[in-house]
């Protein structure tokens, strides 16, 4: 009667990895229970999630080809666009979110376009990347996505995507910004799943320093100003202090991403018999909600929903 926080399946968003082909279900080695799924299998998974009360999925694409400028990211026949259409067709009330980023689509694995500076060093080129991200978001919106979620961390992308959506008649498509995204070692297993490990360097020039908390508030407020409808903090567990501060600073719906490494840690410990999986999953999701999350993106979505 006096419990303050309760996690329900309604709070959860299940991340799904979409690959080309038919009847494909490739296990992801570092994420037991997670698979790369072809579009037909994604629809079946969405139906199952819906039936246990999980109302939303977020889609990540694994394209057949990659290039330097991420062209496959805005292919209307690509895995994400096709999966959005198929889910909206088969499970119409499901809230379909799409991850908007270039790292899965560039051959170098960075989240933006590259440029060489006058000293011969290669950098991610912020401003020209915005146009490609906007084209990707439009592609997802055309397919019927309810929510687009940019995770690239380029400056100004929320405004650029919002303008593009509004300009093309997609004012109703919501924008969930990965506003506060740290340069984290906890994304390791995801990069296996999505094939998006950078071929050189790392993402510290565009993702945030784990040591910074005030910067999180600046990032969040900038995205509110640029037109975000919802914000995200990522990863979740090591950043609950940040989540709580962002919760206090903004009144938009707030999401937290319980990322691949957080999933893998629990799975590995449970497989060894060192942790009671169901118990720590419940505790983890409750802690994330208690800290201030309205929505939780988690690979545990289906298992948790089934367990209650
Ligand atoms: C794409 C993206 C990443 C994740 C979500 N979107 C990886 C990254 O930034 O390297 C990580 C999700 C996870 O670890 O579960 N930029």
mmCIF file of C-alpha atoms and ligand atoms in Angstrom:
data_model
loop_
_atom_site.group_PDB
_atom_site.id
_atom_site.type_symbol
_atom_site.label_atom_id
_atom_site.label_comp_id
_atom_site.label_asym_id
_atom_site.label_seq_id
_atom_site.Cartn_x
_atom_site.Cartn_y
_atom_site.Cartn_z
ATOM 1 C CA UNK A 1 0.000 0.000 0.000
ATOM 2 C CA UNK A 2 2.841 2.382 0.653
ATOM 3 C CA UNK A 3 4.989 1.451 -2.316
ATOM 4 C CA UNK A 4 5.970 4.567 -4.246
ATOM 5 C CA UNK A 5 7.092 3.099 -7.547
ATOM 6 C CA UNK A 6 5.699 0.326 -9.693
ATOM 7 C CA UNK A 7 7.056 -0.762 -13.057
ATOM 8 C CA UNK A 8 4.488 -2.113 -15.486
ATOM 9 C CA UNK A 9 4.893 -3.475 -19.028
ATOM 10 C CA UNK A 10 3.296 -0.227 -20.238
ATOM 11 C CA UNK A 11 6.464 1.624 -19.243
ATOM 12 C CA UNK A 12 8.673 -0.475 -21.486
ATOM 13 C CA UNK A 13 10.059 -0.169 -25.008
ATOM 14 C CA UNK A 14 11.679 -3.257 -26.551
ATOM 15 C CA UNK A 15 14.685 -2.687 -28.819
ATOM 16 C CA UNK A 16 14.683 -4.912 -31.943
ATOM 17 C CA UNK A 17 17.422 -5.438 -34.549
ATOM 18 C CA UNK A 18 16.116 -5.767 -38.090
ATOM 19 C CA UNK A 19 18.097 -7.553 -40.794
ATOM 20 C CA UNK A 20 17.294 -8.371 -44.442
ATOM 21 C CA UNK A 21 16.161 -11.820 -45.523
ATOM 22 C CA UNK A 22 13.270 -14.062 -44.541
ATOM 23 C CA UNK A 23 12.851 -16.218 -41.485
ATOM 24 C CA UNK A 24 16.199 -15.054 -40.088
ATOM 25 C CA UNK A 25 16.874 -15.208 -36.358
ATOM 26 C CA UNK A 26 20.603 -14.746 -35.689
ATOM 27 C CA UNK A 27 21.538 -14.953 -32.022
ATOM 28 C CA UNK A 28 23.721 -12.118 -30.706
ATOM 29 C CA UNK A 29 26.573 -13.828 -28.860
ATOM 30 C CA UNK A 30 27.096 -11.203 -26.178
ATOM 31 C CA UNK A 31 23.344 -10.754 -25.551
ATOM 32 C CA UNK A 32 21.757 -14.156 -24.828
ATOM 33 C CA UNK A 33 18.067 -14.013 -25.757
ATOM 34 C CA UNK A 34 18.537 -11.162 -28.272
ATOM 35 C CA UNK A 35 18.427 -11.820 -32.014
ATOM 36 C CA UNK A 36 18.855 -10.085 -35.342
ATOM 37 C CA UNK A 37 15.450 -10.642 -36.916
ATOM 38 C CA UNK A 38 14.186 -10.435 -40.492
ATOM 39 C CA UNK A 39 11.054 -8.334 -41.074
ATOM 40 C CA UNK A 40 8.651 -11.303 -40.858
ATOM 41 C CA UNK A 41 10.196 -12.356 -37.529
ATOM 42 C CA UNK A 42 10.131 -8.778 -36.239
ATOM 43 C CA UNK A 43 6.382 -8.645 -36.789
ATOM 44 C CA UNK A 44 5.945 -11.928 -34.919
ATOM 45 C CA UNK A 45 8.062 -10.557 -32.071
ATOM 46 C CA UNK A 46 6.054 -7.313 -31.996
ATOM 47 C CA UNK A 47 2.838 -9.315 -31.813
ATOM 48 C CA UNK A 48 4.185 -11.331 -28.898
ATOM 49 C CA UNK A 49 5.341 -8.189 -27.066
ATOM 50 C CA UNK A 50 1.919 -6.616 -27.600
ATOM 51 C CA UNK A 51 0.201 -9.714 -26.246
ATOM 52 C CA UNK A 52 2.148 -9.509 -22.967
ATOM 53 C CA UNK A 53 1.413 -5.792 -22.584
ATOM 54 C CA UNK A 54 4.546 -4.127 -23.969
ATOM 55 C CA UNK A 55 3.160 -1.291 -26.098
ATOM 56 C CA UNK A 56 6.257 -0.148 -27.949
ATOM 57 C CA UNK A 57 9.354 -1.197 -29.878
ATOM 58 C CA UNK A 58 12.383 0.719 -31.106
ATOM 59 C CA UNK A 59 13.943 -0.511 -34.342
ATOM 60 C CA UNK A 60 17.619 -0.635 -35.314
ATOM 61 C CA UNK A 61 18.574 -1.507 -38.885
ATOM 62 C CA UNK A 62 21.329 -3.763 -40.146
ATOM 63 C CA UNK A 63 21.621 -2.844 -43.834
ATOM 64 C CA UNK A 64 22.912 -5.086 -46.613
ATOM 65 C CA UNK A 65 25.478 -2.511 -47.724
ATOM 66 C CA UNK A 66 27.238 0.448 -46.101
ATOM 67 C CA UNK A 67 29.047 3.434 -47.569
ATOM 68 C CA UNK A 68 31.016 6.460 -46.379
ATOM 69 C CA UNK A 69 27.972 8.733 -46.169
ATOM 70 C CA UNK A 70 25.372 6.328 -44.801
ATOM 71 C CA UNK A 71 23.121 6.298 -47.904
ATOM 72 C CA UNK A 72 21.304 3.061 -46.862
ATOM 73 C CA UNK A 73 19.985 4.959 -43.829
ATOM 74 C CA UNK A 74 17.253 6.581 -45.925
ATOM 75 C CA UNK A 75 16.398 3.660 -48.190
ATOM 76 C CA UNK A 76 12.608 3.243 -48.324
ATOM 77 C CA UNK A 77 13.204 -0.445 -49.057
ATOM 78 C CA UNK A 78 15.675 -0.914 -46.182
ATOM 79 C CA UNK A 79 15.049 -3.142 -43.156
ATOM 80 C CA UNK A 80 13.789 -0.395 -40.813
ATOM 81 C CA UNK A 81 11.352 1.176 -43.287
ATOM 82 C CA UNK A 82 9.995 -2.245 -44.238
ATOM 83 C CA UNK A 83 9.701 -3.335 -40.613
ATOM 84 C CA UNK A 84 7.843 -0.154 -39.634
ATOM 85 C CA UNK A 85 5.291 -0.719 -42.395
ATOM 86 C CA UNK A 86 4.910 -4.390 -41.523
ATOM 87 C CA UNK A 87 4.431 -3.767 -37.782
ATOM 88 C CA UNK A 88 1.942 -0.929 -38.362
ATOM 89 C CA UNK A 89 0.118 -3.311 -40.657
ATOM 90 C CA UNK A 90 0.121 -6.333 -38.331
ATOM 91 C CA UNK A 91 -0.017 -4.691 -34.880
ATOM 92 C CA UNK A 92 -1.555 -1.280 -35.659
ATOM 93 C CA UNK A 93 -1.709 0.096 -32.117
ATOM 94 C CA UNK A 94 1.908 -0.661 -31.297
ATOM 95 C CA UNK A 95 3.957 2.520 -30.815
ATOM 96 C CA UNK A 96 6.763 2.137 -33.329
ATOM 97 C CA UNK A 97 9.930 4.083 -32.626
ATOM 98 C CA UNK A 98 13.006 4.142 -34.848
ATOM 99 C CA UNK A 99 16.590 4.846 -33.922
ATOM 100 C CA UNK A 100 17.987 7.569 -36.169
ATOM 101 C CA UNK A 101 21.775 7.384 -36.506
ATOM 102 C CA UNK A 102 24.381 6.721 -39.168
ATOM 103 C CA UNK A 103 26.740 4.312 -37.376
ATOM 104 C CA UNK A 104 24.930 1.215 -38.616
ATOM 105 C CA UNK A 105 25.009 2.552 -42.188
ATOM 106 C CA UNK A 106 28.509 3.998 -42.596
ATOM 107 C CA UNK A 107 31.439 1.769 -43.586
ATOM 108 C CA UNK A 108 33.613 3.527 -40.961
ATOM 109 C CA UNK A 109 31.035 2.997 -38.208
ATOM 110 C CA UNK A 110 30.895 6.596 -36.981
ATOM 111 C CA UNK A 111 27.579 8.314 -36.276
ATOM 112 C CA UNK A 112 28.236 11.123 -38.767
ATOM 113 C CA UNK A 113 30.022 12.034 -41.997
ATOM 114 C CA UNK A 114 33.809 12.388 -41.904
ATOM 115 C CA UNK A 115 36.084 15.243 -42.949
ATOM 116 C CA UNK A 116 39.879 15.705 -42.885
ATOM 117 C CA UNK A 117 41.144 18.865 -41.201
ATOM 118 C CA UNK A 118 44.166 20.847 -42.391
ATOM 119 C CA UNK A 119 46.481 18.763 -40.226
ATOM 120 C CA UNK A 120 45.307 15.604 -41.918
ATOM 121 C CA UNK A 121 43.243 14.411 -38.931
ATOM 122 C CA UNK A 122 39.847 12.869 -39.584
ATOM 123 C CA UNK A 123 36.828 14.214 -37.665
ATOM 124 C CA UNK A 124 33.096 13.758 -37.678
ATOM 125 C CA UNK A 125 31.651 16.652 -39.665
ATOM 126 C CA UNK A 126 28.701 17.872 -37.599
ATOM 127 C CA UNK A 127 26.707 20.196 -39.843
ATOM 128 C CA UNK A 128 26.603 18.238 -43.133
ATOM 129 C CA UNK A 129 25.524 15.191 -41.090
ATOM 130 C CA UNK A 130 22.303 16.956 -40.048
ATOM 131 C CA UNK A 131 20.889 16.776 -43.565
ATOM 132 C CA UNK A 132 21.462 13.009 -43.790
ATOM 133 C CA UNK A 133 19.884 12.446 -40.368
ATOM 134 C CA UNK A 134 16.858 14.492 -41.440
ATOM 135 C CA UNK A 135 16.530 12.346 -44.584
ATOM 136 C CA UNK A 136 16.708 9.203 -42.447
ATOM 137 C CA UNK A 137 14.014 10.506 -40.067
ATOM 138 C CA UNK A 138 11.799 11.399 -43.045
ATOM 139 C CA UNK A 139 12.252 7.907 -44.466
ATOM 140 C CA UNK A 140 11.068 6.407 -41.165
ATOM 141 C CA UNK A 141 8.166 8.866 -40.947
ATOM 142 C CA UNK A 142 7.054 8.022 -44.505
ATOM 143 C CA UNK A 143 7.018 4.358 -43.504
ATOM 144 C CA UNK A 144 4.689 5.211 -40.607
ATOM 145 C CA UNK A 145 6.935 5.544 -37.545
ATOM 146 C CA UNK A 146 5.184 7.143 -34.569
ATOM 147 C CA UNK A 147 8.390 8.322 -32.918
ATOM 148 C CA UNK A 148 11.863 9.004 -34.325
ATOM 149 C CA UNK A 149 14.744 8.870 -31.889
ATOM 150 C CA UNK A 150 18.051 10.439 -32.950
ATOM 151 C CA UNK A 151 20.987 8.818 -31.125
ATOM 152 C CA UNK A 152 23.874 10.320 -33.105
ATOM 153 C CA UNK A 153 24.650 13.216 -30.703
ATOM 154 C CA UNK A 154 25.381 15.761 -33.454
ATOM 155 C CA UNK A 155 24.732 19.324 -32.301
ATOM 156 C CA UNK A 156 21.556 20.815 -33.765
ATOM 157 C CA UNK A 157 20.044 17.584 -35.013
ATOM 158 C CA UNK A 158 16.828 17.848 -33.042
ATOM 159 C CA UNK A 159 16.015 21.198 -34.674
ATOM 160 C CA UNK A 160 17.030 19.976 -38.132
ATOM 161 C CA UNK A 161 14.908 16.820 -37.883
ATOM 162 C CA UNK A 162 11.917 18.684 -36.417
ATOM 163 C CA UNK A 163 11.980 21.242 -39.260
ATOM 164 C CA UNK A 164 12.265 18.512 -41.885
ATOM 165 C CA UNK A 165 9.358 16.540 -40.391
ATOM 166 C CA UNK A 166 7.116 19.596 -40.053
ATOM 167 C CA UNK A 167 8.004 20.742 -43.576
ATOM 168 C CA UNK A 168 6.965 17.423 -45.117
ATOM 169 C CA UNK A 169 3.651 17.094 -43.288
ATOM 170 C CA UNK A 170 4.839 14.935 -40.393
ATOM 171 C CA UNK A 171 4.078 17.345 -37.568
ATOM 172 C CA UNK A 172 2.469 14.454 -35.674
ATOM 173 C CA UNK A 173 5.590 12.314 -35.616
ATOM 174 C CA UNK A 174 7.108 12.678 -32.159
ATOM 175 C CA UNK A 175 10.791 13.217 -31.548
ATOM 176 C CA UNK A 176 12.472 11.354 -28.709
ATOM 177 C CA UNK A 177 15.956 12.782 -28.345
ATOM 178 C CA UNK A 178 18.829 10.760 -26.956
ATOM 179 C CA UNK A 179 19.688 14.091 -25.346
ATOM 180 C CA UNK A 180 22.039 12.849 -22.665
ATOM 181 C CA UNK A 181 24.134 10.078 -24.135
ATOM 182 C CA UNK A 182 27.472 9.247 -22.582
ATOM 183 C CA UNK A 183 30.516 7.810 -24.365
ATOM 184 C CA UNK A 184 30.086 4.498 -22.581
ATOM 185 C CA UNK A 185 31.802 1.143 -22.499
ATOM 186 C CA UNK A 186 28.384 -0.359 -21.796
ATOM 187 C CA UNK A 187 27.436 -0.188 -25.505
ATOM 188 C CA UNK A 188 29.907 -2.965 -26.372
ATOM 189 C CA UNK A 189 27.401 -5.803 -26.915
ATOM 190 C CA UNK A 190 25.080 -3.521 -28.949
ATOM 191 C CA UNK A 191 27.851 -2.891 -31.431
ATOM 192 C CA UNK A 192 28.057 -6.677 -31.959
ATOM 193 C CA UNK A 193 24.317 -6.811 -32.485
ATOM 194 C CA UNK A 194 24.159 -3.871 -34.891
ATOM 195 C CA UNK A 195 27.579 -4.253 -36.494
ATOM 196 C CA UNK A 196 28.385 -0.623 -35.695
ATOM 197 C CA UNK A 197 31.798 -0.617 -34.008
ATOM 198 C CA UNK A 198 33.827 2.364 -35.282
ATOM 199 C CA UNK A 199 36.662 1.157 -37.528
ATOM 200 C CA UNK A 200 39.015 3.711 -35.940
ATOM 201 C CA UNK A 201 38.936 6.050 -32.943
ATOM 202 C CA UNK A 202 35.931 6.240 -30.639
ATOM 203 C CA UNK A 203 32.846 8.379 -30.064
ATOM 204 C CA UNK A 204 34.218 10.648 -27.354
ATOM 205 C CA UNK A 205 34.202 13.697 -29.627
ATOM 206 C CA UNK A 206 30.412 13.629 -29.922
ATOM 207 C CA UNK A 207 29.125 11.586 -26.974
ATOM 208 C CA UNK A 208 29.400 12.885 -23.414
ATOM 209 C CA UNK A 209 32.119 12.526 -20.793
ATOM 210 C CA UNK A 210 30.917 10.150 -18.034
ATOM 211 C CA UNK A 211 32.381 12.595 -15.504
ATOM 212 C CA UNK A 212 29.948 15.390 -16.404
ATOM 213 C CA UNK A 213 26.592 16.033 -14.794
ATOM 214 C CA UNK A 214 25.941 19.765 -15.358
ATOM 215 C CA UNK A 215 26.543 19.259 -19.058
ATOM 216 C CA UNK A 216 23.622 16.830 -19.074
ATOM 217 C CA UNK A 217 21.267 19.617 -18.071
ATOM 218 C CA UNK A 218 22.637 21.860 -20.832
ATOM 219 C CA UNK A 219 22.181 19.093 -23.412
ATOM 220 C CA UNK A 220 18.636 18.423 -22.207
ATOM 221 C CA UNK A 221 17.586 22.086 -22.259
ATOM 222 C CA UNK A 222 19.067 22.624 -25.736
ATOM 223 C CA UNK A 223 17.000 19.740 -27.088
ATOM 224 C CA UNK A 224 13.839 21.056 -25.431
ATOM 225 C CA UNK A 225 14.492 24.402 -27.127
ATOM 226 C CA UNK A 226 15.045 22.716 -30.495
ATOM 227 C CA UNK A 227 11.668 20.980 -30.299
ATOM 228 C CA UNK A 228 12.146 17.550 -28.720
ATOM 229 C CA UNK A 229 8.925 15.906 -27.457
ATOM 230 C CA UNK A 230 10.670 13.471 -25.125
ATOM 231 C CA UNK A 231 14.199 13.141 -23.802
ATOM 232 C CA UNK A 232 16.409 10.197 -22.990
ATOM 233 C CA UNK A 233 19.298 9.521 -20.635
ATOM 234 C CA UNK A 234 21.647 6.691 -21.633
ATOM 235 C CA UNK A 235 22.993 4.390 -20.202
ATOM 236 C CA UNK A 236 20.617 4.058 -17.254
ATOM 237 C CA UNK A 237 22.037 2.345 -14.178
ATOM 238 C CA UNK A 238 25.430 4.077 -13.901
ATOM 239 C CA UNK A 239 23.712 7.443 -14.532
ATOM 240 C CA UNK A 240 20.700 7.440 -12.190
ATOM 241 C CA UNK A 241 21.956 10.659 -10.568
ATOM 242 C CA UNK A 242 21.890 12.310 -13.985
ATOM 243 C CA UNK A 243 18.428 10.927 -14.686
ATOM 244 C CA UNK A 244 17.124 12.384 -11.426
ATOM 245 C CA UNK A 245 18.610 15.805 -12.169
ATOM 246 C CA UNK A 246 17.244 15.893 -15.705
ATOM 247 C CA UNK A 247 13.842 14.848 -14.296
ATOM 248 C CA UNK A 248 13.932 17.913 -12.039
ATOM 249 C CA UNK A 249 15.081 20.244 -14.809
ATOM 250 C CA UNK A 250 12.512 19.422 -17.531
ATOM 251 C CA UNK A 251 8.863 18.428 -17.624
ATOM 252 C CA UNK A 252 8.858 16.475 -20.876
ATOM 253 C CA UNK A 253 8.396 12.711 -20.735
ATOM 254 C CA UNK A 254 11.744 11.184 -19.865
ATOM 255 C CA UNK A 255 13.134 7.867 -21.095
ATOM 256 C CA UNK A 256 16.113 5.880 -19.881
ATOM 257 C CA UNK A 257 17.982 3.281 -21.922
ATOM 258 C CA UNK A 258 18.928 0.164 -19.938
ATOM 259 C CA UNK A 259 21.670 -0.595 -22.474
ATOM 260 C CA UNK A 260 23.227 -3.738 -23.901
ATOM 261 C CA UNK A 261 26.096 -3.899 -21.390
ATOM 262 C CA UNK A 262 23.685 -3.608 -18.465
ATOM 263 C CA UNK A 263 21.738 -6.496 -19.976
ATOM 264 C CA UNK A 264 24.836 -8.597 -20.657
ATOM 265 C CA UNK A 265 26.131 -8.202 -17.076
ATOM 266 C CA UNK A 266 22.933 -9.556 -15.564
ATOM 267 C CA UNK A 267 22.662 -12.356 -18.126
ATOM 268 C CA UNK A 268 26.252 -13.465 -17.564
ATOM 269 C CA UNK A 269 25.968 -13.436 -13.781
ATOM 270 C CA UNK A 270 22.634 -15.253 -13.897
ATOM 271 C CA UNK A 271 24.044 -17.892 -16.269
ATOM 272 C CA UNK A 272 26.715 -18.584 -13.653
ATOM 273 C CA UNK A 273 24.153 -18.846 -10.906
ATOM 274 C CA UNK A 274 25.564 -15.749 -9.203
ATOM 275 C CA UNK A 275 22.408 -13.617 -9.393
ATOM 276 C CA UNK A 276 18.682 -14.304 -9.379
ATOM 277 C CA UNK A 277 17.842 -12.856 -12.799
ATOM 278 C CA UNK A 278 14.127 -12.140 -12.361
ATOM 279 C CA UNK A 279 14.757 -10.475 -9.017
ATOM 280 C CA UNK A 280 17.576 -8.194 -10.172
ATOM 281 C CA UNK A 281 15.751 -7.278 -13.370
ATOM 282 C CA UNK A 282 12.760 -6.136 -11.345
ATOM 283 C CA UNK A 283 15.019 -4.251 -8.941
ATOM 284 C CA UNK A 284 16.927 -2.628 -11.830
ATOM 285 C CA UNK A 285 13.805 -1.456 -13.670
ATOM 286 C CA UNK A 286 12.243 -0.224 -10.428
ATOM 287 C CA UNK A 287 15.388 1.780 -9.606
ATOM 288 C CA UNK A 288 15.390 3.366 -13.069
ATOM 289 C CA UNK A 289 11.752 4.355 -12.714
ATOM 290 C CA UNK A 290 12.273 5.596 -9.148
ATOM 291 C CA UNK A 291 15.094 7.847 -10.367
ATOM 292 C CA UNK A 292 12.681 9.564 -12.740
ATOM 293 C CA UNK A 293 12.146 7.602 -15.964
ATOM 294 C CA UNK A 294 8.661 7.483 -17.488
ATOM 295 C CA UNK A 295 9.773 5.049 -20.188
ATOM 296 C CA UNK A 296 12.465 2.403 -20.077
ATOM 297 C CA UNK A 297 14.090 0.960 -23.175
ATOM 298 C CA UNK A 298 15.198 -2.505 -22.149
ATOM 299 C CA UNK A 299 16.108 -5.868 -23.673
ATOM 300 C CA UNK A 300 14.362 -7.414 -20.662
ATOM 301 C CA UNK A 301 10.960 -6.055 -21.779
ATOM 302 C CA UNK A 302 9.379 -9.336 -22.828
ATOM 303 C CA UNK A 303 10.756 -11.416 -19.950
ATOM 304 C CA UNK A 304 9.714 -8.819 -17.388
ATOM 305 C CA UNK A 305 6.227 -8.445 -18.866
ATOM 306 C CA UNK A 306 5.793 -12.215 -18.883
ATOM 307 C CA UNK A 307 6.930 -12.519 -15.288
ATOM 308 C CA UNK A 308 4.203 -10.302 -13.842
HETATM 309 C C1 LIG B 1 23.680 4.227 -32.163
HETATM 310 C C2 LIG B 1 23.267 3.632 -30.871
HETATM 311 C C3 LIG B 1 24.037 2.939 -29.930
HETATM 312 C C4 LIG B 1 23.150 2.473 -28.959
HETATM 313 C C5 LIG B 1 21.891 2.926 -29.311
HETATM 314 N N1 LIG B 1 21.984 3.648 -30.484
HETATM 315 C C6 LIG B 1 25.477 2.593 -29.907
HETATM 316 C C7 LIG B 1 26.511 3.626 -29.818
HETATM 317 O O1 LIG B 1 26.273 4.819 -29.642
HETATM 318 O O2 LIG B 1 27.675 3.224 -29.969
HETATM 319 C C8 LIG B 1 23.518 1.629 -27.770
HETATM 320 C C9 LIG B 1 22.431 0.771 -27.215
HETATM 321 C C10 LIG B 1 22.887 -0.320 -26.316
HETATM 322 O O3 LIG B 1 24.074 -0.433 -25.948
HETATM 323 O O4 LIG B 1 22.019 -1.108 -25.937
HETATM 324 N N2 LIG B 1 24.497 5.342 -32.086
#
